[in-house]
XYZ file of C-alpha atoms in Angstrom:
553
model
C 0.000 0.000 0.000
C 1.378 3.425 -0.938
C -0.192 5.408 1.927
C -1.208 4.141 5.317
C -4.714 3.738 6.748
C -4.161 0.992 9.333
C -1.668 1.071 12.179
C -0.354 -1.374 14.743
C -1.311 -0.211 18.217
C 2.328 0.556 18.999
C 2.373 2.990 16.046
C -0.578 5.011 17.294
C 0.404 8.049 19.323
C 2.064 11.443 19.419
C 5.386 9.930 18.334
C 3.958 9.125 14.890
C 4.329 12.091 12.476
C 1.257 10.997 10.512
C -1.042 12.131 13.319
C -1.937 15.726 14.174
C -4.766 17.479 15.987
C -6.620 18.416 12.804
C -6.042 15.079 11.087
C -7.253 13.165 14.128
C -10.369 15.344 14.353
C -11.163 14.861 10.672
C -10.486 11.124 10.532
C -12.502 10.455 13.675
C -15.588 11.883 11.967
C -15.449 9.043 9.423
C -16.207 6.454 12.129
C -19.349 8.018 13.585
C -22.561 5.993 13.723
C -24.161 8.576 11.440
C -21.769 7.700 8.583
C -22.708 5.369 5.723
C -20.029 3.874 3.497
C -20.577 4.234 -0.247
C -18.562 1.467 -1.862
C -19.474 1.538 -5.540
C -19.981 4.006 -8.361
C -23.395 2.492 -9.106
C -24.530 3.247 -5.560
C -23.165 6.793 -5.737
C -25.001 7.364 -9.030
C -28.333 6.272 -7.570
C -27.853 8.529 -4.545
C -26.934 11.517 -6.736
C -29.812 10.931 -9.160
C -32.267 10.927 -6.230
C -30.726 13.900 -4.441
C -33.075 16.931 -4.213
C -32.469 19.388 -7.040
C -30.653 16.986 -9.349
C -31.635 17.220 -13.008
C -31.532 13.750 -14.529
C -31.115 14.633 -18.182
C -32.288 12.441 -21.035
C -28.742 12.189 -22.362
C -27.226 8.731 -21.826
C -23.775 8.126 -20.384
C -21.552 6.809 -23.181
C -20.429 3.196 -22.622
C -21.523 3.228 -18.964
C -20.350 -0.321 -18.256
C -16.763 0.674 -19.072
C -16.997 3.427 -16.462
C -18.509 1.139 -13.822
C -22.138 2.255 -14.181
C -25.324 0.407 -15.025
C -26.731 0.423 -18.575
C -29.165 3.288 -19.026
C -27.326 5.669 -16.706
C -27.924 9.330 -17.562
C -25.839 12.468 -17.432
C -26.665 14.264 -14.179
C -26.809 18.053 -13.769
C -26.583 19.855 -10.441
C -26.358 23.608 -9.936
C -25.045 25.810 -7.181
C -26.282 29.302 -6.370
C -24.170 32.429 -6.212
C -20.816 30.678 -6.315
C -19.617 28.804 -9.385
C -15.845 28.995 -9.002
C -12.969 28.373 -6.636
C -12.398 30.679 -3.673
C -8.669 31.027 -3.059
C -9.267 33.614 -0.327
C -10.925 30.946 1.822
C -7.857 28.683 2.030
C -5.827 28.417 5.231
C -2.749 26.211 4.968
C -1.396 24.863 8.238
C 2.339 25.456 8.388
C 2.328 28.750 6.524
C 3.318 31.888 8.475
C 0.388 33.650 10.098
C -1.864 30.585 10.139
C -2.714 29.650 13.736
C -3.054 25.865 13.780
C -4.732 25.845 17.202
C -7.376 28.342 16.061
C -8.305 26.330 13.014
C -8.164 23.035 14.879
C -10.856 24.480 17.150
C -12.993 25.555 14.174
C -12.613 22.138 12.574
C -13.700 20.399 15.781
C -16.790 22.595 16.015
C -17.606 22.072 12.320
C -17.440 18.298 12.721
C -19.626 18.471 15.812
C -22.106 20.545 13.819
C -22.795 17.544 11.575
C -23.799 15.317 14.503
C -27.446 15.228 13.500
C -26.729 14.832 9.794
C -26.369 11.643 7.829
C -22.873 11.512 6.346
C -21.348 9.501 3.518
C -17.841 8.051 3.337
C -16.401 7.473 -0.144
C -12.929 6.261 -1.139
C -10.920 6.862 -4.289
C -7.404 6.498 -5.661
C -5.303 9.494 -6.753
C -2.375 8.560 -9.007
C -2.958 5.831 -11.548
C 0.271 3.821 -11.551
C 2.185 1.785 -8.992
C 4.994 4.359 -9.108
C 2.772 7.024 -7.566
C -0.642 6.347 -6.114
C -2.380 7.356 -2.871
C -5.733 6.570 -1.277
C -8.183 9.373 -0.528
C -11.314 9.471 1.662
C -14.209 11.946 1.490
C -16.824 12.477 4.215
C -19.765 14.652 3.141
C -23.372 15.158 4.333
C -26.568 13.819 2.850
C -27.998 16.076 0.115
C -24.473 16.644 -1.248
C -24.484 13.362 -3.171
C -23.685 15.057 -6.473
C -20.353 16.302 -5.130
C -19.518 12.806 -3.889
C -20.491 11.170 -7.181
C -18.460 13.650 -9.242
C -15.524 13.187 -6.859
C -15.569 9.432 -7.390
C -15.803 9.922 -11.152
C -13.057 12.532 -11.247
C -10.614 10.340 -9.366
C -10.512 6.553 -9.496
C -13.169 4.544 -7.728
C -11.696 1.406 -6.182
C -12.600 -1.704 -8.160
C -10.891 -5.098 -8.286
C -8.213 -4.087 -10.798
C -7.456 -0.809 -9.043
C -7.254 -2.548 -5.663
C -4.656 -4.941 -7.092
C -2.646 -2.060 -8.547
C -2.743 -0.229 -5.235
C -1.734 -3.363 -3.341
C 1.423 -3.597 -5.477
C 2.220 0.114 -5.374
C 5.426 1.760 -4.215
C 5.273 2.443 -0.478
C 5.500 6.121 0.489
C 7.088 6.222 3.926
C 5.364 8.206 6.699
C 2.445 9.134 4.462
C -1.076 8.530 5.707
C -4.136 8.291 3.487
C -5.774 11.562 2.427
C -8.832 12.495 4.515
C -11.216 15.275 3.483
C -14.216 16.366 5.518
C -16.777 18.617 3.847
C -19.873 20.468 4.995
C -21.098 22.815 2.236
C -23.870 24.276 4.425
C -21.503 25.419 7.210
C -21.325 29.136 7.915
C -19.282 31.351 10.216
C -19.229 35.147 10.642
C -15.418 35.185 10.393
C -15.493 33.389 7.035
C -18.203 34.793 4.752
C -16.561 33.170 1.699
C -16.263 29.797 3.412
C -13.201 28.103 4.862
C -10.839 25.433 3.536
C -8.373 24.313 6.205
C -5.542 22.325 4.652
C -3.042 20.384 6.760
C -0.642 19.285 4.001
C 1.973 17.528 6.122
C -0.739 15.331 7.590
C -2.660 14.805 4.345
C -6.029 16.150 5.418
C -8.378 19.047 4.724
C -11.692 20.426 5.947
C -13.806 22.172 3.287
C -16.531 24.263 4.900
C -19.287 26.466 3.490
C -18.324 25.778 -0.147
C -20.576 23.828 -2.504
C -18.503 24.070 -5.677
C -17.219 20.673 -6.767
C -13.943 22.214 -7.930
C -13.034 22.939 -4.296
C -13.202 19.222 -3.546
C -11.272 18.230 -6.649
C -8.480 20.752 -6.106
C -8.460 20.171 -2.351
C -7.735 16.504 -2.993
C -5.099 17.300 -5.612
C -3.489 19.844 -3.281
C -2.736 17.081 -0.796
C -1.660 14.582 -3.473
C 0.735 17.114 -5.009
C 2.185 17.752 -1.548
C 2.826 14.035 -1.100
C 4.448 13.892 -4.540
C 6.711 16.829 -3.702
C 7.977 15.056 -0.591
C 8.689 11.861 -2.512
C 10.839 12.857 -5.483
C 8.282 14.164 -7.973
C 7.616 17.520 -9.576
C 3.935 18.320 -9.041
C 2.294 19.501 -12.234
C -0.895 21.488 -12.828
C -0.957 21.069 -16.582
C -1.378 18.661 -19.459
C 0.923 16.148 -21.067
C 0.811 14.346 -24.409
C 3.111 12.089 -26.394
C 3.631 12.371 -30.128
C 4.375 8.882 -31.445
C 6.603 9.610 -34.436
C 7.981 7.528 -37.260
C 10.938 5.251 -36.695
C 9.964 4.434 -33.130
C 10.681 7.967 -31.944
C 8.454 9.951 -29.630
C 8.150 13.474 -28.238
C 6.628 14.009 -24.783
C 5.369 17.550 -24.206
C 4.120 19.007 -20.909
C 2.084 22.233 -20.977
C 1.527 24.327 -17.864
C -1.171 26.952 -17.575
C -4.184 28.046 -15.584
C -7.798 27.618 -16.658
C -8.363 29.469 -19.913
C -4.706 29.433 -20.976
C -5.203 26.709 -23.558
C -3.631 23.750 -21.765
C -6.633 21.476 -22.359
C -6.939 22.621 -25.973
C -3.272 21.924 -26.619
C -3.290 18.618 -24.745
C -6.256 17.232 -26.667
C -5.528 18.840 -30.050
C -5.592 16.119 -32.754
C -3.542 18.286 -35.154
C -5.827 17.324 -38.006
C -4.867 13.681 -37.680
C -1.244 14.322 -38.674
C 0.143 12.499 -35.668
C -0.443 9.410 -33.598
C -1.035 11.013 -30.193
C -1.288 9.548 -26.706
C -2.636 11.644 -23.824
C -1.549 11.336 -20.183
C -3.879 14.008 -18.740
C -4.858 17.655 -19.225
C -4.831 18.904 -15.625
C -2.897 16.876 -13.070
C 0.202 14.690 -13.206
C 3.619 14.269 -11.606
C 7.100 13.950 -13.116
C 9.809 11.855 -11.483
C 12.966 13.881 -10.915
C 14.966 10.650 -11.183
C 14.018 9.372 -14.647
C 11.597 12.068 -15.964
C 8.753 9.560 -16.311
C 5.238 10.844 -15.642
C 2.111 9.538 -13.905
C -1.456 10.854 -14.306
C -3.393 11.581 -11.128
C -6.961 11.328 -12.493
C -8.810 9.234 -15.076
C -11.487 11.807 -15.918
C -11.522 15.446 -17.001
C -13.122 18.471 -15.356
C -13.721 20.709 -18.349
C -15.476 23.965 -19.117
C -18.717 23.707 -21.095
C -18.438 27.241 -22.467
C -17.072 26.134 -25.849
C -19.263 23.069 -26.295
C -22.721 23.772 -27.786
C -25.357 21.123 -27.157
C -24.831 19.516 -30.577
C -21.037 19.196 -30.143
C -19.913 15.570 -30.484
C -17.635 15.880 -27.439
C -20.684 16.171 -25.182
C -21.381 12.467 -25.507
C -18.529 11.888 -23.053
C -20.118 13.938 -20.250
C -20.802 12.197 -16.948
C -21.933 14.993 -14.645
C -22.506 18.704 -15.180
C -22.253 21.638 -12.794
C -23.739 25.115 -13.131
C -25.361 24.726 -16.536
C -28.943 25.274 -17.616
C -31.527 22.794 -18.858
C -34.412 22.914 -21.322
C -36.608 20.645 -23.452
C -35.761 19.703 -27.022
C -38.263 19.171 -29.837
C -39.044 15.676 -28.508
C -39.657 16.823 -24.970
C -36.315 15.450 -23.764
C -34.449 17.208 -20.955
C -31.154 18.493 -22.364
C -28.488 20.846 -20.980
C -28.018 24.501 -21.916
C -24.257 25.072 -22.146
C -22.040 27.928 -23.433
C -22.173 29.719 -20.057
C -25.651 31.113 -20.694
C -26.754 30.501 -17.098
C -23.504 31.767 -15.543
C -19.769 31.796 -16.091
C -17.541 28.738 -15.622
C -20.101 26.054 -16.435
C -18.346 22.731 -15.896
C -18.597 19.008 -16.534
C -16.797 15.831 -15.561
C -15.884 14.023 -18.765
C -15.178 10.354 -19.172
C -11.699 8.926 -19.696
C -13.092 7.740 -23.049
C -12.945 11.357 -24.327
C -9.291 10.699 -25.210
C -9.190 7.766 -27.631
C -5.525 7.061 -26.841
C -5.080 7.481 -23.112
C -2.515 5.960 -20.726
C -1.792 6.403 -17.027
C 2.008 6.572 -17.264
C 4.642 7.774 -19.705
C 7.757 5.693 -19.079
C 9.548 7.822 -21.664
C 11.253 10.910 -20.233
C 9.562 14.236 -20.901
C 11.240 16.033 -23.814
C 9.936 19.556 -23.331
C 7.923 21.711 -20.984
C 5.938 24.711 -22.182
C 4.957 27.598 -19.912
C 1.656 29.001 -21.232
C 1.524 32.731 -20.585
C -0.584 35.730 -21.454
C 2.139 38.369 -21.565
C 1.669 40.928 -24.381
C 5.427 41.596 -24.650
C 6.286 38.010 -25.558
C 6.153 36.617 -29.119
C 4.256 33.361 -29.752
C 7.250 31.259 -28.702
C 10.697 31.619 -27.160
C 13.132 28.936 -26.021
C 14.896 29.234 -22.668
C 18.328 27.628 -22.706
C 19.547 28.353 -19.174
C 18.216 26.115 -16.397
C 17.943 29.002 -13.913
C 16.044 31.198 -16.355
C 13.865 28.297 -17.534
C 12.756 27.547 -13.996
C 12.350 31.133 -12.788
C 10.173 31.976 -15.802
C 7.918 29.143 -14.690
C 7.998 30.616 -11.195
C 6.825 33.946 -12.657
C 4.256 32.541 -15.057
C 2.095 35.488 -16.119
C -1.560 35.044 -16.927
C -5.005 36.579 -16.496
C -7.720 35.586 -14.062
C -10.649 33.539 -15.330
C -14.232 32.849 -14.279
C -12.961 29.646 -12.635
C -11.962 31.720 -9.620
C -14.257 33.535 -7.205
C -12.502 36.757 -6.240
C -12.550 38.638 -2.970
C -14.147 42.124 -3.083
C -11.891 44.768 -4.622
C -9.727 42.399 -6.665
C -9.395 43.506 -10.301
C -10.486 40.567 -12.510
C -8.635 42.012 -15.520
C -5.236 42.481 -13.880
C -2.298 40.441 -15.144
C -1.161 38.164 -12.343
C 1.751 35.857 -11.606
C 0.946 32.267 -10.666
C 4.106 30.199 -10.157
C 4.126 27.092 -12.332
C 0.404 27.712 -12.920
C -0.262 25.979 -9.613
C -2.213 28.016 -7.046
C -2.631 24.851 -4.966
C 0.949 24.571 -3.715
C 1.253 24.049 0.042
C 5.040 23.644 0.211
C 7.805 26.258 -0.301
C 8.101 27.617 -3.852
C 11.812 26.789 -3.806
C 10.916 23.086 -3.972
C 9.308 23.557 -7.391
C 12.079 25.896 -8.571
C 14.773 23.340 -7.791
C 12.828 20.408 -9.253
C 12.121 22.103 -12.584
C 15.689 23.427 -12.669
C 16.928 19.859 -12.238
C 14.723 18.612 -15.068
C 16.281 21.174 -17.435
C 19.864 20.995 -16.145
C 20.232 17.263 -15.528
C 17.452 15.501 -17.433
C 17.862 17.275 -20.806
C 14.340 18.690 -20.763
C 13.881 21.626 -23.143
C 11.886 24.632 -21.961
C 9.717 27.032 -23.975
C 7.265 29.850 -23.356
C 4.109 29.883 -25.472
C 2.204 33.175 -25.393
C -1.440 32.165 -25.843
C -2.810 35.667 -25.272
C -2.061 38.802 -27.299
C 1.291 39.933 -28.654
C 1.238 43.740 -28.619
C -2.552 43.855 -29.176
C -2.506 41.122 -31.835
C -4.209 37.876 -30.830
C -2.052 34.761 -30.901
C -4.573 32.327 -32.337
C -4.787 28.626 -31.439
C -3.757 27.834 -35.020
C -0.540 29.816 -34.553
C 0.196 28.108 -31.226
C -0.428 24.629 -32.591
C 1.642 25.403 -35.681
C 4.577 26.406 -33.477
C 4.192 23.249 -31.419
C 4.147 21.071 -34.538
C 7.332 22.691 -35.831
C 9.073 21.984 -32.514
C 7.896 18.374 -32.434
C 9.002 17.788 -36.045
C 12.323 19.524 -35.475
C 11.716 22.093 -38.214
C 11.498 25.122 -35.920
C 14.653 27.158 -36.490
C 15.472 28.957 -33.268
C 18.083 31.678 -33.226
C 19.465 34.018 -30.560
C 16.917 36.689 -29.677
C 18.656 40.028 -29.870
C 20.905 40.642 -26.866
C 19.583 37.820 -24.704
C 22.122 35.104 -23.926
C 19.655 32.472 -22.690
C 16.624 33.214 -24.897
C 16.121 32.056 -28.478
C 13.266 32.901 -30.818
C 11.447 31.102 -33.592
C 10.059 33.918 -35.707
C 6.413 33.638 -36.713
C 5.162 35.823 -39.559
C 3.158 38.742 -38.243
C 4.477 38.355 -34.692
C 8.162 39.305 -34.985
C 9.238 41.679 -32.194
C 10.903 44.895 -33.309
C 13.877 45.296 -31.003
C 14.540 48.685 -32.567
C 11.204 49.935 -31.264
C 12.042 51.808 -28.073
C 8.463 51.657 -26.788
C 8.361 47.871 -27.224
C 11.712 47.406 -25.483
C 10.560 49.530 -22.575
C 7.451 47.372 -22.171
C 9.464 44.151 -22.395
C 11.921 45.453 -19.839
C 9.084 46.539 -17.555
C 7.501 43.093 -17.651
C 10.805 41.444 -16.781
C 11.253 43.950 -13.958
C 7.769 43.003 -12.730
C 9.017 39.433 -12.525
C 12.073 40.589 -10.587
C 9.851 42.462 -8.146
C 7.706 39.383 -7.691
C 10.722 37.199 -6.895
C 12.109 39.860 -4.539
C 8.743 40.044 -2.778
C 8.962 36.333 -1.972
C 11.762 37.153 0.481
C 9.278 38.767 2.859
C 5.797 37.636 1.742
C 4.394 35.013 4.116
C 7.497 35.450 6.261
C 9.775 34.317 3.467
C 8.013 30.952 3.091
C 8.426 31.126 -0.714
C 11.898 32.693 -0.872
C 13.870 31.454 -3.880
C 17.613 30.792 -4.196
C 19.732 33.754 -5.343
C 20.238 32.310 -8.829
C 16.525 32.768 -9.608
C 16.676 36.547 -9.239
C 20.117 36.705 -10.877
C 18.759 35.080 -14.035
C 16.081 37.768 -14.355
C 18.536 40.556 -13.593
C 20.656 39.345 -16.498
C 17.684 39.521 -18.874
C 16.834 43.064 -17.729
C 20.432 44.207 -18.078
C 20.638 42.755 -21.565
C 17.352 44.401 -22.542
C 18.757 47.789 -21.526
C 21.676 47.257 -23.899
C 19.494 46.435 -26.902
């Protein structure tokens, strides 16, 4: 077993690092006499379909038996109210400066007690789909929240006979307990009007309170799994990865890193007009071994936006559950969903693993290239970063724009350009861990590093066709990169219509300003959160070199 759920009596006590106040409070809730175990996907489906407010559409689940469902199962729709996105402002990570563990342990105890007169469900799933990295996760959630539980089981891997055998033979992760998540979406507290998500990453547990959105439960689970991966020799990746199976037995493994709306799912699943034989690992969550650069997917399913999928789109046949979409009747009186974000922004759906025709759970081949997806108007469609320090620090200063997937606190500008290191807002460990792991991949594992600008270049949209064309040229080895002006560690592949004019003083000033913004961000890590995310000196030095070279252009 990879993580631990059962202990000899001599192992149980304060001397065991697996136990903590919050973890013990959360796990204890799972054993109450008001808790019912849900042990199969079929059972979870029936509970969700009967849950008050569920819309049982007339659209059938595609190949339900292959998913673990009964024939005739339907796509289920369940909607929240005001909130239809993640709430980063509600997260409290135990171990970070300024977070009082005793205070939140008290709130967690009271929240658990508050469910005493509720019926609760206990569901189990597997996160990490190969023996090399796999952990067991538990969810406890009240009655009437069956749709969250069902989607959670679909999103991760419900435990069946084959999965149980895989997990039994998995690599043991020392001093790692199972993941335990307690949720009460109806909880409220005057100190936490946006809800509260208490995460205890070292002890692999979380308490999600006052938040109905399924994405909180998905990302809360991944947050803990990524923390485990970080402690056990893996780079934790919020992104997509695909393998191009080329002629002559060659292959090209590409990892793309970006937040929702950056194009990572589009790039990961792009068929390139059928020009390539493509295998997909995943489009949102995986880990890369820092020893051999192999990769393991964390989830079988996909949690995708429905904004770009009209009702008649063929891809909709792979839907399993839907969140925050409308419904109406078609010409035959059948209940069908209303997508395209007509009801609200960030309509979502859990899609079946069958959406990707060629899908695997592990790439044994080392990753060839990583691509930081940014929306920085001073960057051309693609640049190549040759220095390991610069390659990693540009990932640490990944620039993007906010999307409707995030619920913002009052006063936050939704249009502001923001930095999100490695496109992973769910990190619970020091940023330096990621910096050093990605630096190692470039410096020691021969991984190439690129930036793809998927936004606008100086007010000109970089279209998906341009981005995919650049990617194809890199995969085929036809992209001719050359030194970019004065920059020693940056090369450019010039794309017609998007060639930067380094003689344009105004452009250079903007480029320099954006790089200085990155410097300021890295410098701010020295003091932000008490220096929790401080980076090694070489990170800032790499950016200083770029700024100095820009001034000489």
